PDB file of C-alpha atoms in Angstrom:
ATOM      1  CA  UNK A1027     101.284  78.059  63.813  1.00  0.00           C
ATOM      2  CA  UNK A1028     104.375  76.114  64.908  1.00  0.00           C
ATOM      3  CA  UNK A1029     105.316  72.442  64.902  1.00  0.00           C
ATOM      4  CA  UNK A1030     108.186  71.380  67.178  1.00  0.00           C
ATOM      5  CA  UNK A1031     109.912  68.038  66.725  1.00  0.00           C
ATOM      6  CA  UNK A1032     111.641  66.726  69.849  1.00  0.00           C
ATOM      7  CA  UNK A1033     114.285  64.248  68.776  1.00  0.00           C
ATOM      8  CA  UNK A1034     114.609  60.851  70.349  1.00  0.00           C
ATOM      9  CA  UNK A1035     118.095  61.816  71.525  1.00  0.00           C
ATOM     10  CA  UNK A1036     116.487  64.137  74.076  1.00  0.00           C
ATOM     11  CA  UNK A1037     115.045  61.082  75.811  1.00  0.00           C
ATOM     12  CA  UNK A1038     118.296  60.541  77.666  1.00  0.00           C
ATOM     13  CA  UNK A1039     119.046  64.223  78.175  1.00  0.00           C
ATOM     14  CA  UNK A1040     118.457  66.489  81.153  1.00  0.00           C
ATOM     15  CA  UNK A1041     117.142  69.024  78.619  1.00  0.00           C
ATOM     16  CA  UNK A1042     113.925  67.072  77.993  1.00  0.00           C
ATOM     17  CA  UNK A1043     111.965  68.218  81.051  1.00  0.00           C
ATOM     18  CA  UNK A1044     112.870  71.922  80.589  1.00  0.00           C
ATOM     19  CA  UNK A1045     111.751  71.654  76.956  1.00  0.00           C
ATOM     20  CA  UNK A1046     108.409  70.163  77.974  1.00  0.00           C
ATOM     21  CA  UNK A1047     107.885  72.893  80.554  1.00  0.00           C
ATOM     22  CA  UNK A1048     108.607  75.504  77.898  1.00  0.00           C
ATOM     23  CA  UNK A1049     106.450  73.941  75.211  1.00  0.00           C
ATOM     24  CA  UNK A1050     103.367  73.241  77.330  1.00  0.00           C
ATOM     25  CA  UNK A1051     102.591  76.961  77.452  1.00  0.00           C
ATOM     26  CA  UNK A1052     103.690  77.812  73.893  1.00  0.00           C
ATOM     27  CA  UNK A1053     100.643  76.661  71.914  1.00  0.00           C
ATOM     28  CA  UNK A1054     102.618  74.375  69.593  1.00  0.00           C
ATOM     29  CA  UNK A1055     102.244  70.925  68.063  1.00  0.00           C
ATOM     30  CA  UNK A1056     104.909  68.548  69.359  1.00  0.00           C
ATOM     31  CA  UNK A1057     106.130  65.710  67.159  1.00  0.00           C
ATOM     32  CA  UNK A1058     107.960  63.015  69.130  1.00  0.00           C
ATOM     33  CA  UNK A1059     110.972  61.195  67.801  1.00  0.00           C
ATOM     34  CA  UNK A1060     111.170  57.435  68.027  1.00  0.00           C
ATOM     35  CA  UNK A1061     114.049  57.287  70.489  1.00  0.00           C
ATOM     36  CA  UNK A1062     114.729  54.007  72.229  1.00  0.00           C
ATOM     37  CA  UNK A1063     111.371  52.668  71.058  1.00  0.00           C
ATOM     38  CA  UNK A1064     112.403  52.967  67.392  1.00  0.00           C
ATOM     39  CA  UNK A1065     115.795  51.460  68.237  1.00  0.00           C
ATOM     40  CA  UNK A1066     113.936  48.399  69.506  1.00  0.00           C
ATOM     41  CA  UNK A1067     112.146  48.124  66.153  1.00  0.00           C
ATOM     42  CA  UNK A1068     115.472  48.296  64.285  1.00  0.00           C
ATOM     43  CA  UNK A1069     116.933  45.518  66.403  1.00  0.00           C
ATOM     44  CA  UNK A1070     113.829  43.381  65.966  1.00  0.00           C
ATOM     45  CA  UNK A1071     113.939  43.800  62.181  1.00  0.00           C
ATOM     46  CA  UNK A1072     117.610  42.835  62.084  1.00  0.00           C
ATOM     47  CA  UNK A1073     116.926  39.777  64.223  1.00  0.00           C
ATOM     48  CA  UNK A1074     113.684  38.608  62.583  1.00  0.00           C
ATOM     49  CA  UNK A1075     114.319  39.881  59.017  1.00  0.00           C
ATOM     50  CA  UNK A1076     110.797  41.209  58.405  1.00  0.00           C
ATOM     51  CA  UNK A1077     110.159  43.775  55.671  1.00  0.00           C
ATOM     52  CA  UNK A1078     110.429  47.551  55.662  1.00  0.00           C
ATOM     53  CA  UNK A1079     106.673  48.070  55.410  1.00  0.00           C
ATOM     54  CA  UNK A1080     106.099  46.423  58.777  1.00  0.00           C
ATOM     55  CA  UNK A1081     109.173  48.098  60.285  1.00  0.00           C
ATOM     56  CA  UNK A1082     108.012  51.513  59.041  1.00  0.00           C
ATOM     57  CA  UNK A1083     104.601  51.068  60.659  1.00  0.00           C
ATOM     58  CA  UNK A1084     106.213  49.871  63.882  1.00  0.00           C
ATOM     59  CA  UNK A1085     108.585  52.860  63.902  1.00  0.00           C
ATOM     60  CA  UNK A1086     105.630  55.237  63.570  1.00  0.00           C
ATOM     61  CA  UNK A1087     104.003  53.524  66.533  1.00  0.00           C
ATOM     62  CA  UNK A1088     107.326  53.945  68.358  1.00  0.00           C
ATOM     63  CA  UNK A1089     106.900  57.698  67.876  1.00  0.00           C
ATOM     64  CA  UNK A1090     103.462  57.426  69.456  1.00  0.00           C
ATOM     65  CA  UNK A1091     104.976  55.560  72.411  1.00  0.00           C
ATOM     66  CA  UNK A1092     107.557  58.317  72.849  1.00  0.00           C
ATOM     67  CA  UNK A1093     104.724  60.835  72.660  1.00  0.00           C
ATOM     68  CA  UNK A1094     102.802  59.055  75.400  1.00  0.00           C
ATOM     69  CA  UNK A1095     105.958  59.199  77.499  1.00  0.00           C
ATOM     70  CA  UNK A1096     106.093  62.975  76.937  1.00  0.00           C
ATOM     71  CA  UNK A1097     102.481  63.246  78.087  1.00  0.00           C
ATOM     72  CA  UNK A1098     103.353  61.167  81.137  1.00  0.00           C
ATOM     73  CA  UNK A1099     106.234  63.491  81.962  1.00  0.00           C
ATOM     74  CA  UNK A1100     104.161  66.651  81.401  1.00  0.00           C
ATOM     75  CA  UNK A1101     100.466  65.898  82.071  1.00  0.00           C
ATOM     76  CA  UNK A1102      99.344  69.413  81.066  1.00  0.00           C
ATOM     77  CA  UNK A1103     100.059  68.587  77.418  1.00  0.00           C
ATOM     78  CA  UNK A1104      97.135  67.549  75.222  1.00  0.00           C
ATOM     79  CA  UNK A1105      97.416  64.544  72.885  1.00  0.00           C
ATOM     80  CA  UNK A1106      95.874  63.912  69.462  1.00  0.00           C
ATOM     81  CA  UNK A1107      96.114  61.112  66.892  1.00  0.00           C
ATOM     82  CA  UNK A1108      94.702  62.796  63.787  1.00  0.00           C
ATOM     83  CA  UNK A1109      96.146  65.940  62.143  1.00  0.00           C
ATOM     84  CA  UNK A1110      92.700  67.600  62.203  1.00  0.00           C
ATOM     85  CA  UNK A1111      92.534  67.079  65.961  1.00  0.00           C
ATOM     86  CA  UNK A1112      96.047  68.504  66.309  1.00  0.00           C
ATOM     87  CA  UNK A1113      95.006  71.653  64.445  1.00  0.00           C
ATOM     88  CA  UNK A1114      91.782  71.942  66.437  1.00  0.00           C
ATOM     89  CA  UNK A1115      93.742  71.830  69.693  1.00  0.00           C
ATOM     90  CA  UNK A1116      96.193  74.453  68.441  1.00  0.00           C
ATOM     91  CA  UNK A1117      93.326  76.739  67.485  1.00  0.00           C
ATOM     92  CA  UNK A1118      92.257  76.620  71.140  1.00  0.00           C
ATOM     93  CA  UNK A1119      95.706  77.914  72.106  1.00  0.00           C
ATOM     94  CA  UNK A1120      96.874  74.665  73.686  1.00  0.00           C
ATOM     95  CA  UNK A1121     100.036  72.663  73.095  1.00  0.00           C
ATOM     96  CA  UNK A1122      99.454  69.152  71.800  1.00  0.00           C
ATOM     97  CA  UNK A1123     101.557  66.033  71.292  1.00  0.00           C
ATOM     98  CA  UNK A1124     100.871  64.262  68.002  1.00  0.00           C
ATOM     99  CA  UNK A1125     100.579  60.482  68.371  1.00  0.00           C
ATOM    100  CA  UNK A1126     100.964  59.275  64.770  1.00  0.00           C
ATOM    101  CA  UNK A1127      99.230  56.210  63.354  1.00  0.00           C
ATOM    102  CA  UNK A1128     100.644  54.334  60.337  1.00  0.00           C
ATOM    103  CA  UNK A1129      97.367  54.078  58.452  1.00  0.00           C
ATOM    104  CA  UNK A1130      96.952  57.855  58.315  1.00  0.00           C
ATOM    105  CA  UNK A1131     100.347  58.695  56.805  1.00  0.00           C
ATOM    106  CA  UNK A1132     100.748  58.275  53.061  1.00  0.00           C
ATOM    107  CA  UNK A1133     104.533  58.085  52.602  1.00  0.00           C
ATOM    108  CA  UNK A1134     106.809  55.424  51.149  1.00  0.00           C
ATOM    109  CA  UNK A1135     107.887  53.005  53.899  1.00  0.00           C
ATOM    110  CA  UNK A1136     111.551  52.774  54.825  1.00  0.00           C
ATOM    111  CA  UNK A1137     114.125  53.935  57.347  1.00  0.00           C
ATOM    112  CA  UNK A1138     115.096  56.905  55.163  1.00  0.00           C
ATOM    113  CA  UNK A1139     111.827  58.555  56.274  1.00  0.00           C
ATOM    114  CA  UNK A1140     112.436  59.580  59.870  1.00  0.00           C
ATOM    115  CA  UNK A1141     110.398  61.560  62.358  1.00  0.00           C
ATOM    116  CA  UNK A1142     111.989  64.742  60.944  1.00  0.00           C
ATOM    117  CA  UNK A1143     110.246  64.240  57.600  1.00  0.00           C
ATOM    118  CA  UNK A1144     107.063  63.085  59.312  1.00  0.00           C
ATOM    119  CA  UNK A1145     107.087  66.314  61.331  1.00  0.00           C
ATOM    120  CA  UNK A1146     107.253  68.210  58.046  1.00  0.00           C
ATOM    121  CA  UNK A1147     104.427  66.039  56.704  1.00  0.00           C
ATOM    122  CA  UNK A1148     102.279  66.959  59.716  1.00  0.00           C
ATOM    123  CA  UNK A1149     103.138  70.640  59.311  1.00  0.00           C
ATOM    124  CA  UNK A1150     101.832  70.469  55.755  1.00  0.00           C
ATOM    125  CA  UNK A1151      98.669  68.641  56.796  1.00  0.00           C
ATOM    126  CA  UNK A1152      97.745  71.279  59.379  1.00  0.00           C
ATOM    127  CA  UNK A1153      99.026  74.215  57.287  1.00  0.00           C
ATOM    128  CA  UNK A1154     101.600  75.229  59.895  1.00  0.00           C
ATOM    129  CA  UNK A1155     103.824  78.134  58.911  1.00  0.00           C
ATOM    130  CA  UNK A1156     106.928  76.869  60.669  1.00  0.00           C
ATOM    131  CA  UNK A1157     108.612  73.680  61.847  1.00  0.00           C
ATOM    132  CA  UNK A1158     111.587  73.589  64.199  1.00  0.00           C
ATOM    133  CA  UNK A1159     113.635  70.445  64.775  1.00  0.00           C
ATOM    134  CA  UNK A1160     115.263  70.354  68.208  1.00  0.00           C
ATOM    135  CA  UNK A1161     118.670  68.710  67.849  1.00  0.00           C
ATOM    136  CA  UNK A1162     121.373  67.547  70.239  1.00  0.00           C
ATOM    137  CA  UNK A1163     124.234  67.822  67.727  1.00  0.00           C
ATOM    138  CA  UNK A1164     126.117  71.081  67.060  1.00  0.00           C
ATOM    139  CA  UNK A1165     124.308  73.230  64.486  1.00  0.00           C
ATOM    140  CA  UNK A1166     125.508  75.587  61.765  1.00  0.00           C
ATOM    141  CA  UNK A1167     124.764  79.270  62.378  1.00  0.00           C
ATOM    142  CA  UNK A1168     121.997  81.270  60.693  1.00  0.00           C
ATOM    143  CA  UNK A1169     121.256  79.213  57.563  1.00  0.00           C
ATOM    144  CA  UNK A1170     122.095  75.839  56.022  1.00  0.00           C
ATOM    145  CA  UNK A1171     121.079  73.989  52.874  1.00  0.00           C
ATOM    146  CA  UNK A1172     119.337  70.633  52.879  1.00  0.00           C
ATOM    147  CA  UNK A1173     122.171  68.864  51.045  1.00  0.00           C
ATOM    148  CA  UNK A1174     124.793  69.952  53.580  1.00  0.00           C
ATOM    149  CA  UNK A1175     122.573  68.992  56.508  1.00  0.00           C
ATOM    150  CA  UNK A1176     121.887  65.585  54.979  1.00  0.00           C
ATOM    151  CA  UNK A1177     125.599  65.015  54.381  1.00  0.00           C
ATOM    152  CA  UNK A1178     126.289  65.741  58.048  1.00  0.00           C
ATOM    153  CA  UNK A1179     123.475  63.441  59.179  1.00  0.00           C
ATOM    154  CA  UNK A1180     121.420  66.203  60.796  1.00  0.00           C
ATOM    155  CA  UNK A1181     118.338  65.488  58.678  1.00  0.00           C
ATOM    156  CA  UNK A1182     117.129  62.439  56.801  1.00  0.00           C
ATOM    157  CA  UNK A1183     117.617  61.700  53.071  1.00  0.00           C
ATOM    158  CA  UNK A1184     114.075  62.637  52.009  1.00  0.00           C
ATOM    159  CA  UNK A1185     113.595  65.788  54.087  1.00  0.00           C
ATOM    160  CA  UNK A1186     114.332  68.016  51.106  1.00  0.00           C
ATOM    161  CA  UNK A1187     111.597  66.367  49.042  1.00  0.00           C
ATOM    162  CA  UNK A1188     109.036  67.113  51.746  1.00  0.00           C
ATOM    163  CA  UNK A1189     110.364  70.653  52.218  1.00  0.00           C
ATOM    164  CA  UNK A1190     110.138  71.537  48.532  1.00  0.00           C
ATOM    165  CA  UNK A1191     106.586  70.179  48.347  1.00  0.00           C
ATOM    166  CA  UNK A1192     105.320  72.359  51.207  1.00  0.00           C
ATOM    167  CA  UNK A1193     105.102  76.017  52.148  1.00  0.00           C
ATOM    168  CA  UNK A1194     106.258  75.388  55.702  1.00  0.00           C
ATOM    169  CA  UNK A1195     109.525  77.045  56.749  1.00  0.00           C
ATOM    170  CA  UNK A1196     111.961  74.687  58.487  1.00  0.00           C
ATOM    171  CA  UNK A1197     114.373  75.572  61.281  1.00  0.00           C
ATOM    172  CA  UNK A1198     116.853  73.877  63.614  1.00  0.00           C
ATOM    173  CA  UNK A1199     117.309  74.664  67.303  1.00  0.00           C
ATOM    174  CA  UNK A1200     119.878  73.240  69.685  1.00  0.00           C
ATOM    175  CA  UNK A1201     118.515  71.425  72.719  1.00  0.00           C
ATOM    176  CA  UNK A1202     120.333  73.793  75.113  1.00  0.00           C
ATOM    177  CA  UNK A1203     118.379  76.850  73.916  1.00  0.00           C
ATOM    178  CA  UNK A1204     115.001  76.050  75.460  1.00  0.00           C
ATOM    179  CA  UNK A1205     115.065  79.231  77.553  1.00  0.00           C
ATOM    180  CA  UNK A1206     115.211  81.301  74.351  1.00  0.00           C
ATOM    181  CA  UNK A1207     112.494  79.387  72.516  1.00  0.00           C
ATOM    182  CA  UNK A1208     109.378  81.388  73.356  1.00  0.00           C
ATOM    183  CA  UNK A1209     111.049  84.720  72.631  1.00  0.00           C
ATOM    184  CA  UNK A1210     112.344  83.372  69.309  1.00  0.00           C
ATOM    185  CA  UNK A1211     108.943  82.495  67.839  1.00  0.00           C
ATOM    186  CA  UNK A1212     108.174  86.020  66.555  1.00  0.00           C
ATOM    187  CA  UNK A1213     111.731  86.343  65.155  1.00  0.00           C
ATOM    188  CA  UNK A1214     113.092  82.798  64.688  1.00  0.00           C
ATOM    189  CA  UNK A1215     116.226  83.810  62.790  1.00  0.00           C
ATOM    190  CA  UNK A1216     117.584  85.330  66.003  1.00  0.00           C
ATOM    191  CA  UNK A1217     117.923  81.881  67.611  1.00  0.00           C
ATOM    192  CA  UNK A1218     117.196  79.153  65.054  1.00  0.00           C
ATOM    193  CA  UNK A1219     119.103  77.947  61.984  1.00  0.00           C
ATOM    194  CA  UNK A1220     117.024  78.239  58.794  1.00  0.00           C
ATOM    195  CA  UNK A1221     116.911  75.137  56.580  1.00  0.00           C
ATOM    196  CA  UNK A1222     116.906  76.092  52.910  1.00  0.00           C
ATOM    197  CA  UNK A1223     115.859  73.832  50.060  1.00  0.00           C
TER     198      UNK A1223
END
């Protein structure tokens, strides 16, 4: 069982539609980034000076908004709010976009927890074997440690904590490799970069 996180940076990329076309037939759970919707929350917090707890909840809802956009762009995708519903849809062989809700996610609020870590959280909740983060930035080849990836800004500061607490394997894939995605699932090391704890 695979979870695929589509970063918010893909929202302004021509790669987004090809990724959605690939994923709709792959039987995977799709975790949306926050994209421009989360950026709006950041600006609102800076302007209004409300606390991180409210901002965290709003950022999670921004992910859901991005997810609804993905569904709008690719109507064949299923959607689900609860992890159990995500797993149920996957067990039917269908691809599903997770629309997260703040009240169902027990993590410490703050901007250091991004959609990358929440994708790993979901993977743990549904007992997914693998998570791949689709990134726009250049990626290291083959394998990379959490600390190095955090230092380069490719993953968030708490990703390693989530990774060490779960059995899910984590991978990175560049946004330009969507044509290789389906063939890589049985042998991910041939295309993806492995994230090591």
